[in-house]
Tab-separated table of C-alpha atoms in Angstrom:
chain	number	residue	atom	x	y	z
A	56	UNK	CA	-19.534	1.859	-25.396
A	57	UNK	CA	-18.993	4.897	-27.723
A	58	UNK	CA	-16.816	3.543	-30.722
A	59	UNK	CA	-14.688	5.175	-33.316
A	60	UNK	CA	-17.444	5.925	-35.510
A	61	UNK	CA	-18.858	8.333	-33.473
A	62	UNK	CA	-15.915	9.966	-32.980
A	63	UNK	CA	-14.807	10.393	-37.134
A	64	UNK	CA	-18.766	11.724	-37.520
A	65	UNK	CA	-17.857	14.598	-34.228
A	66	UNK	CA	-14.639	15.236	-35.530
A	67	UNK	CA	-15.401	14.946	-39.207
A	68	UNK	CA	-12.346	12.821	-40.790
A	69	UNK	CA	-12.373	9.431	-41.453
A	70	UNK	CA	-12.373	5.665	-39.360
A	71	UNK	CA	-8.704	5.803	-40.363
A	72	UNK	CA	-7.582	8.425	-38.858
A	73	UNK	CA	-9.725	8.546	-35.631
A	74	UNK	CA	-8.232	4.893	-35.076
A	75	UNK	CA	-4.565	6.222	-36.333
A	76	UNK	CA	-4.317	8.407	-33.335
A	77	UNK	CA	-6.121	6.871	-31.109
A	78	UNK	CA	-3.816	3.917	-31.238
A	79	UNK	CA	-0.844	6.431	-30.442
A	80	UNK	CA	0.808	6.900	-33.735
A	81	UNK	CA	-0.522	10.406	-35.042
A	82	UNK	CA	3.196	11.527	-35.191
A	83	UNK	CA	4.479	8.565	-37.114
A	84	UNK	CA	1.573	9.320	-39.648
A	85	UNK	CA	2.402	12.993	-39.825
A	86	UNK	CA	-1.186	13.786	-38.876
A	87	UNK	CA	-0.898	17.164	-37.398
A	88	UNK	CA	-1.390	17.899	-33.944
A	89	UNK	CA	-4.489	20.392	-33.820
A	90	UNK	CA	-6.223	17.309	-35.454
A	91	UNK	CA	-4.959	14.667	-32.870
A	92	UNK	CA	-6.025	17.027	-30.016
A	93	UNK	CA	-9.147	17.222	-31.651
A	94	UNK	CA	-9.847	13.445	-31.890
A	95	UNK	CA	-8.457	12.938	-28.708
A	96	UNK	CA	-11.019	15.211	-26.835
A	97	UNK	CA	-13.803	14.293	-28.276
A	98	UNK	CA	-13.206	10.608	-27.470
A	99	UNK	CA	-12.641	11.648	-23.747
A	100	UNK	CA	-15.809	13.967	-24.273
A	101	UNK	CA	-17.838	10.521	-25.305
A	102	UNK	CA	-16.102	8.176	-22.804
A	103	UNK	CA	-14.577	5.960	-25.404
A	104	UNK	CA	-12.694	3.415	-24.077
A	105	UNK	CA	-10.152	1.285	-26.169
A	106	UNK	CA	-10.416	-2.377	-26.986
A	107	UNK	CA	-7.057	-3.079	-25.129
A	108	UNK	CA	-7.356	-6.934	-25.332
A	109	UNK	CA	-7.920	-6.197	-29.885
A	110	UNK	CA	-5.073	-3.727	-29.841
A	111	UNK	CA	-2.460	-6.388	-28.286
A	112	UNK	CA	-3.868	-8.969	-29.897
A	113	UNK	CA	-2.929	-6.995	-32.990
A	114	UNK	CA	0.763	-6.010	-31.363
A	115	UNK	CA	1.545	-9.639	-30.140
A	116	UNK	CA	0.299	-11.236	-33.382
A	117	UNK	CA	-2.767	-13.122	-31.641
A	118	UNK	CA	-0.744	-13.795	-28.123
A	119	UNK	CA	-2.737	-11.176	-25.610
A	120	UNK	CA	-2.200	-11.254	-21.522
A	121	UNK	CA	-4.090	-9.505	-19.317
A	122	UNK	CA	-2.197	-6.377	-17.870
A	123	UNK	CA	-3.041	-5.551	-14.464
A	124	UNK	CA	-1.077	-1.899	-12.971
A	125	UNK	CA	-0.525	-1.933	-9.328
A	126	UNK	CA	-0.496	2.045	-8.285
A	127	UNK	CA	2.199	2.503	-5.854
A	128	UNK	CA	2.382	5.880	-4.091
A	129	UNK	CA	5.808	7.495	-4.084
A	130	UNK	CA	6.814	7.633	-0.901
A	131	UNK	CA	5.585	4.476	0.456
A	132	UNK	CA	8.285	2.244	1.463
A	133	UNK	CA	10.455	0.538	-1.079
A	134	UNK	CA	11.144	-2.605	0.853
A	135	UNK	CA	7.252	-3.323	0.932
A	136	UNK	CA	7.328	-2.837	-2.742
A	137	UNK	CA	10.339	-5.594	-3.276
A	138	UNK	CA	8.016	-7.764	-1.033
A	139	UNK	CA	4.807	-7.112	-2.974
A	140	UNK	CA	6.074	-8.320	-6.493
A	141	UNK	CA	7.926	-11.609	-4.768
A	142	UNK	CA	4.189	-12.339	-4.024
A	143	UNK	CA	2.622	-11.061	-6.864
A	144	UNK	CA	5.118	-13.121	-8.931
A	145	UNK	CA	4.144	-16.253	-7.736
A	146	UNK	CA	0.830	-16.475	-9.283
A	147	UNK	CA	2.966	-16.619	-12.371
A	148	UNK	CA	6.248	-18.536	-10.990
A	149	UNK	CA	3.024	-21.443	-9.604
A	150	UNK	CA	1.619	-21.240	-12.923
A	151	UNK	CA	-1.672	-20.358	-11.535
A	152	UNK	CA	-2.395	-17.525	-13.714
A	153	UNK	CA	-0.309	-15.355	-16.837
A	154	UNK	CA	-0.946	-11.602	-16.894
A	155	UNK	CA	1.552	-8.917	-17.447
A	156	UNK	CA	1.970	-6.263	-14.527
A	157	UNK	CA	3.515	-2.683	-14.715
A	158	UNK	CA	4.073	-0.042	-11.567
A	159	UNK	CA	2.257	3.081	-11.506
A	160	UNK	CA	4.156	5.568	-9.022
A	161	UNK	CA	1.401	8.410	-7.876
A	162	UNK	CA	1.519	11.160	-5.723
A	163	UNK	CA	-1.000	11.307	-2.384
A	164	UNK	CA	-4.655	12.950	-3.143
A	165	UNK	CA	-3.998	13.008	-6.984
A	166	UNK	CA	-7.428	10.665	-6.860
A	167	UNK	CA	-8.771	12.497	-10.234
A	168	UNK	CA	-5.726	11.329	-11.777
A	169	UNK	CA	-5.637	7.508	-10.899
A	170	UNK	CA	-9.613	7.619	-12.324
A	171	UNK	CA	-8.366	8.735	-15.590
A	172	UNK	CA	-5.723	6.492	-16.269
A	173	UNK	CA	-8.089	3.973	-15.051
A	174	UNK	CA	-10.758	4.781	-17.174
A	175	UNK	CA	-8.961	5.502	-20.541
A	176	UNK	CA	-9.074	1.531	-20.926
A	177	UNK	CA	-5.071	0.929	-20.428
A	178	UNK	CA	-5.474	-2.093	-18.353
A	179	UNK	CA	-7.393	-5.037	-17.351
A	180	UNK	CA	-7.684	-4.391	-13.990
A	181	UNK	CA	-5.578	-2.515	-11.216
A	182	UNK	CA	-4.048	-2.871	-7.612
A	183	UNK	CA	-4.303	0.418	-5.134
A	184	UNK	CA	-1.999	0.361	-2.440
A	185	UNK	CA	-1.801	3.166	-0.321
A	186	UNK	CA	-4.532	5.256	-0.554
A	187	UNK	CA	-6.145	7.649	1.994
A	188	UNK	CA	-9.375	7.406	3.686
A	189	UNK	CA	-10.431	10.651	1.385
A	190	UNK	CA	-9.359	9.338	-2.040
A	191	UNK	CA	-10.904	5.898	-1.143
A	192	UNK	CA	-14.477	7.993	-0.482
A	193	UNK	CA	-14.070	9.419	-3.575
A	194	UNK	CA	-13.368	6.105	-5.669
A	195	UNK	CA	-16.777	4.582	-4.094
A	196	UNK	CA	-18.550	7.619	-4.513
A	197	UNK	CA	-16.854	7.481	-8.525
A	198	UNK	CA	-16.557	3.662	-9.058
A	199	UNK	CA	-13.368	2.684	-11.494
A	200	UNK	CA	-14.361	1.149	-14.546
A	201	UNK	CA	-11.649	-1.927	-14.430
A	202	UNK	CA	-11.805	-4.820	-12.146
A	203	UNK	CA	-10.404	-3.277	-8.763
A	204	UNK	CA	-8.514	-4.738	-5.827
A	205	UNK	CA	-7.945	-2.716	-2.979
A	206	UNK	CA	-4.240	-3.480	-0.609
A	207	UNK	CA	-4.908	-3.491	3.011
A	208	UNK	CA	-7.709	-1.200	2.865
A	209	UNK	CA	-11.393	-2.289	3.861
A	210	UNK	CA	-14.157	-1.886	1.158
A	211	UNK	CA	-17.775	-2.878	0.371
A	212	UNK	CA	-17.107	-1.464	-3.024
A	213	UNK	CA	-14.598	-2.947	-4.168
A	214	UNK	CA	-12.817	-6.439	-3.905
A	215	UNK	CA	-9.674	-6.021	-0.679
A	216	UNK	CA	-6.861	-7.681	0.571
A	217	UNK	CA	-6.315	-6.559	4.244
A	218	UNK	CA	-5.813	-6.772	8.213
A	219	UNK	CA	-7.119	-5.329	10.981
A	220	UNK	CA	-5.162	-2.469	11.472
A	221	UNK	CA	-6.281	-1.017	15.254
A	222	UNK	CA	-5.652	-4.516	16.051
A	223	UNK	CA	-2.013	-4.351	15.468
A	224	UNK	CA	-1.900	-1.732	17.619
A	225	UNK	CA	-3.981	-2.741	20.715
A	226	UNK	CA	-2.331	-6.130	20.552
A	227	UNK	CA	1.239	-4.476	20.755
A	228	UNK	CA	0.349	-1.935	23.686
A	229	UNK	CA	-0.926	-5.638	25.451
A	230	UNK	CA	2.017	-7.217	25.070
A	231	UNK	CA	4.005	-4.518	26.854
A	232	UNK	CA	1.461	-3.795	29.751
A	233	UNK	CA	1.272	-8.099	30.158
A	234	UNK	CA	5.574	-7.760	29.925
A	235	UNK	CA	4.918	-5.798	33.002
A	236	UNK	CA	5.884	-2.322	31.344
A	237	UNK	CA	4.516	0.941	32.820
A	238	UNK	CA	6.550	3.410	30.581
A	239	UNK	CA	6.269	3.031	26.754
A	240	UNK	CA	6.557	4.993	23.777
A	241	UNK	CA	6.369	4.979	20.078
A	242	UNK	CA	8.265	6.272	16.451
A	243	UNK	CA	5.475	6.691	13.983
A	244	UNK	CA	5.953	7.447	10.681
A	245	UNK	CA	4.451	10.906	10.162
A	246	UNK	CA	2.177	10.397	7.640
A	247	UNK	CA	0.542	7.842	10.301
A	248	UNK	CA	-0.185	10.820	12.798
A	249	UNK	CA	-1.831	13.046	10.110
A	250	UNK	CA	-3.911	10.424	8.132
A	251	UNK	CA	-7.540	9.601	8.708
A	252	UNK	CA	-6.207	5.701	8.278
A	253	UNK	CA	-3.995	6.075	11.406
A	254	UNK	CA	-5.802	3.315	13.050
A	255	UNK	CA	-2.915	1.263	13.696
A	256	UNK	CA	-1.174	4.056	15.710
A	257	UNK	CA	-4.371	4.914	17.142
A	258	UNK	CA	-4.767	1.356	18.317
A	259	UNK	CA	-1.349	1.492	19.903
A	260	UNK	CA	-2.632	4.782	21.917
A	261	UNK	CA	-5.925	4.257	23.176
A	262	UNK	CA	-4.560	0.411	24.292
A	263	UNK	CA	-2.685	2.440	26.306
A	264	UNK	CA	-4.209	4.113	27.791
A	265	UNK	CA	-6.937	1.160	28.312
A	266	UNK	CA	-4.159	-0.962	29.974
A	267	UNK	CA	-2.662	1.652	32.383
A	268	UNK	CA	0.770	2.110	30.391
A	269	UNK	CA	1.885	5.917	30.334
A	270	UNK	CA	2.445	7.352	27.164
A	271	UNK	CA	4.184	10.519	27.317
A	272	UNK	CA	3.622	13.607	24.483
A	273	UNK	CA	7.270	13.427	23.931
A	274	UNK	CA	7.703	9.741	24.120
A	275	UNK	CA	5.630	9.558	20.599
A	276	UNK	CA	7.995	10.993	17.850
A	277	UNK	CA	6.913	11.347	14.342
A	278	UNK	CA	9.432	11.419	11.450
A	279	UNK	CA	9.534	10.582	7.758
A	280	UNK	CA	8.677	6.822	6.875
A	281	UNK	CA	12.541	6.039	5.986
A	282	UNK	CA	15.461	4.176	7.524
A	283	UNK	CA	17.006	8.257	7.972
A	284	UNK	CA	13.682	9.149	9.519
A	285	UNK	CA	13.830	6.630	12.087
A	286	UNK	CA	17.380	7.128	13.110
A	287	UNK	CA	16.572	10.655	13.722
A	288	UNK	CA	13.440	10.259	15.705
A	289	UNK	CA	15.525	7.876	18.263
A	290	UNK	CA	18.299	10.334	18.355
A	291	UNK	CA	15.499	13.007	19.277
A	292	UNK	CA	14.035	10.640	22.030
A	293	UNK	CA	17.844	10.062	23.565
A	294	UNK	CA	18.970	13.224	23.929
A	295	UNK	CA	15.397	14.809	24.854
A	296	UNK	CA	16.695	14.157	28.616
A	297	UNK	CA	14.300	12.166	31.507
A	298	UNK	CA	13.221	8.603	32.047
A	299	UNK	CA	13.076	7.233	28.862
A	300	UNK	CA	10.554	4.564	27.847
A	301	UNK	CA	11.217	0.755	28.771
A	302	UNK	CA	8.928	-0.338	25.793
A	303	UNK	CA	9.405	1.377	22.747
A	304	UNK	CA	6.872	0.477	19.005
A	305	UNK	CA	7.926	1.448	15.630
A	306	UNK	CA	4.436	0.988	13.242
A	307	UNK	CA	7.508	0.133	10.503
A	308	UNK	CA	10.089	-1.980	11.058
A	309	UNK	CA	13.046	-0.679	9.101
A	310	UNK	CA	12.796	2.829	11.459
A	311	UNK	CA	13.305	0.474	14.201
A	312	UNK	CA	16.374	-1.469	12.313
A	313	UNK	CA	17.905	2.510	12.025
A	314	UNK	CA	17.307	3.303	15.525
A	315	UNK	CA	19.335	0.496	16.757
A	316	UNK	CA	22.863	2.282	16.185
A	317	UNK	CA	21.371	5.261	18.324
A	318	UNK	CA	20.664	2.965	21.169
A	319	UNK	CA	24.128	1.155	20.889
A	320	UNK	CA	25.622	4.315	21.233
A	321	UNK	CA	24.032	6.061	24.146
A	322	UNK	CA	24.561	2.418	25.708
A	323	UNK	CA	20.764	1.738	25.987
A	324	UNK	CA	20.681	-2.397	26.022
A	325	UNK	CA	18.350	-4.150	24.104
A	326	UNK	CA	15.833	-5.735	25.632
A	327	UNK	CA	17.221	-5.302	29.349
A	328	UNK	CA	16.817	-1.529	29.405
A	329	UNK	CA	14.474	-1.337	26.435
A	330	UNK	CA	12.269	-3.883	24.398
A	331	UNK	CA	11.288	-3.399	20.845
A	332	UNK	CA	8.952	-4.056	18.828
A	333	UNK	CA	7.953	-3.847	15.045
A	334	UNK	CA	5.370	-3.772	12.443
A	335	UNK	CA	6.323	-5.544	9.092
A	336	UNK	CA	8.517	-8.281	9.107
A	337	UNK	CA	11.160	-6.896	6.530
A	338	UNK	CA	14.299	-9.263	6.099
A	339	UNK	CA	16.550	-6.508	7.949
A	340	UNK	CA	14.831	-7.125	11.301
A	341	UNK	CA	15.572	-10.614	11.035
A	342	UNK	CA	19.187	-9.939	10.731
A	343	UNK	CA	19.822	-6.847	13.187
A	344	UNK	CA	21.468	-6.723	15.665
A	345	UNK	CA	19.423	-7.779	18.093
A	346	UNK	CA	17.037	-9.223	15.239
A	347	UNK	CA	13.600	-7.244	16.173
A	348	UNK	CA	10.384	-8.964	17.405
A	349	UNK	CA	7.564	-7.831	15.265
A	350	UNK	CA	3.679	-7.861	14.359
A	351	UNK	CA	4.495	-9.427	10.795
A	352	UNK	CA	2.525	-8.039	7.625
A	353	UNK	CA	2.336	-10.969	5.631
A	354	UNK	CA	2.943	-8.732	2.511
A	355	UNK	CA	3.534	-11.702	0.019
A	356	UNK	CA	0.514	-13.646	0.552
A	357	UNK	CA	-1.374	-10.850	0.021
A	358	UNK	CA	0.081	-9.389	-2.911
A	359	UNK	CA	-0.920	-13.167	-3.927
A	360	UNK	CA	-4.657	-12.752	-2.922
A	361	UNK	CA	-5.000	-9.466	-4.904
A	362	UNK	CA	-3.546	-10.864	-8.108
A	363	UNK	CA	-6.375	-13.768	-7.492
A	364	UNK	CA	-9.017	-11.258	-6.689
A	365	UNK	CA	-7.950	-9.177	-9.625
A	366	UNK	CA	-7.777	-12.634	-12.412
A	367	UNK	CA	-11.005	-13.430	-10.822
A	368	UNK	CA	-12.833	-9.727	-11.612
A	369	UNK	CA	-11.271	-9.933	-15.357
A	370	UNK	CA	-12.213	-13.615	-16.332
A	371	UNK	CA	-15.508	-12.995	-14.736
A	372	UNK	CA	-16.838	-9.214	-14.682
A	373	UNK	CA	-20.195	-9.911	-13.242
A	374	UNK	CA	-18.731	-11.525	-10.237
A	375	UNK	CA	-19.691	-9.595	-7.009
A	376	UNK	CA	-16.185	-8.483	-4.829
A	377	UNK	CA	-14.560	-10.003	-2.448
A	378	UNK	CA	-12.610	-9.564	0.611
A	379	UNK	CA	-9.861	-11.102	1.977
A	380	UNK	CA	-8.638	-11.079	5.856
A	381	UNK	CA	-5.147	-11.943	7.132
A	382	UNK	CA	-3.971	-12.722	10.305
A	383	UNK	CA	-0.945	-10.919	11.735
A	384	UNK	CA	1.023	-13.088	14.149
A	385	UNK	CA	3.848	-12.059	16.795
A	386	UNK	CA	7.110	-13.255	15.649
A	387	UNK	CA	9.139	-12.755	18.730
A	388	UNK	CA	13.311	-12.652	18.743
A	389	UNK	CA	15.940	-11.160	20.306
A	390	UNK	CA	14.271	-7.692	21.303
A	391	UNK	CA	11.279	-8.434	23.147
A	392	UNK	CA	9.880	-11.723	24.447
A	393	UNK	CA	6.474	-13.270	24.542
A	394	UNK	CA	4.054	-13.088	26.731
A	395	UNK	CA	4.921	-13.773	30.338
A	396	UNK	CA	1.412	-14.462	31.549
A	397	UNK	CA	-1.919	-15.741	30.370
A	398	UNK	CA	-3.607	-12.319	30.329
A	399	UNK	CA	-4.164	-8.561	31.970
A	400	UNK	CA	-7.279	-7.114	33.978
């Protein structure tokens, strides 16, 4: 690891001041700020990388906690985020292990970004949630430098928390076709229909079409991954005219809770006229009205996992990564029932 040193010898000033502004206070040291942007790329130009656990230990008078970031990509759902920290919490609550934990919001395909914060040594080890398929090719082909746990994404670089995500989909277009269904459709958030990691849609479509259940262009309606989104989507789907769908999917459950008020109105019953189901398990589909049947993401256990996964990287760097495979039962309630026979040909 490039230290200090080297830096005062490329920048020529002293220890002192290399470590003053590297340490973040430049300003409150009146050093000026053609010298701090000159320490500050030749450290990046030498891949220094602070001593985070020395510089709290110095901050907290001896007391230092790992800090572990969990990147969280702006427009992912905020329920699932509420979710995440009640299981990420636990680790703490269970006094299992004591880190500290902070939220980094980023943007979609600002990869490059993510690496750098990564790499400037700011934490102990980091969570990504949400990633594409692109910016996950790039992070194996450019390996972080921090113990890294991956949320429900499938690696053999790095250590994973996840499901099998065409499986959510196949099993749901099963249970229709097996609920004797022959018209079905979906509400997909939109992001789903454009993303190389749209397996759980994709799942959904080619079950489909594998167990004879027609799927019509206009019976699949994408819209933004919000409560607004999905009311929309089902207003679109009502008052497109024809035989509307008996079986009807949302890939995230709180589009489905929004839809509901669309249905009510154009006097669609749920289930008689139209069963629904979910992907998610958020509290609000437990209390709607009906409450919502869903393929249940069980969100808080894995949060849990990745927080282990992540403790175990930091305490031990040489350990080898790990993956870690959850199962993602049918909770069935008021708007679709189970399954009415043993199996389909």
């Amino acid at each position: 690891m490039s230290t200090i040193k080297e830096i005062a010898e490329k920048t020529k000033v002293s220890v002192g001041t290399v470590s003053i502004v590297l340490n973040g206070r430049g300003d409150e040291m009146r050093i000026s700020k053609k010298t701090q942007q000159r320490i500050l790329e030749a450290a990046q130009g030498i891949g220094y990388v602070p001593n985070i656990s020395a510089r709290r230990l110095r901050q907290t008078g001896g007391r230092s906690l790992p800090v572990i970031a969990t990147f969280w990509p702006s427009d992912l759902s905020s329920d699932l985020l509420g979710r995440f920290f009640t299981g990420a919490q636990s680790s703490i609550l269970e006094q299992e292990h004591a880190f500290e934990m902070t939220i980094q919001p980023f943007k979609r395909k600002h990869i490059h970004r993510i690496k750098e914060i990564c790499d400037s040594g700011m934490y102990h080890g980091v969570i990504l949630t949400g990633i594409s398929a692109e910016d996950q090719r790039y992070l194996e082909d450019n390996p972080l430098s921090v113990p890294t746990v991956l949320f429900n994404r499938k690696s053999s670089t790095y250590s994973c928390v996840h499901v099998d995500t065409y499986e959510i989909g196949r099993k749901s277009a099963e249970l229709f076709a097996i609920r004797g269904h022959k018209k079905v459709g979906t509400i997909v958030p939109e992001h789903l229909m454009r993303s190389e990691n749209n397996l759980r849609f994709r799942g959904f479509v080619e079950s489909c079409a594998k167990y004879g259940l027609e799927l019509e262009e206009r019976h699949i309606q994408a819209a933004p991954m919000t409560m607004e989104g999905g009311y929309a989507a089902a207003k679109t789907l009502v008052e497109g005219g024809g035989e509307l769908p008996t079986g009807l999917f949302f890939p995230l459950g709180i589009m489905a809770v929004a839809a509901l008020p669309v249905f009510h109105r154009a006097n669609i019953q749920i289930p008689d006229a139209m069963e629904i189901l979910t992907y998610g398990d958020h509290d609000a589909e437990k209390y709607s009205v009906p409450s919502l049947s869903t393929v249940k993401l069980p969100v808080e256990e894995m949060a849990a996992a990745c927080i282990r996964l992540a403790m175990g990287r930091i305490l031990d760097p040489k350990s080898k990564p790990k993956a870690v495979v959850f199962e993602t039962p049918f909770i069935f309630r008021e708007s679709c029932g189970g399954f009415i026979q043993a199996s389909i040909q």
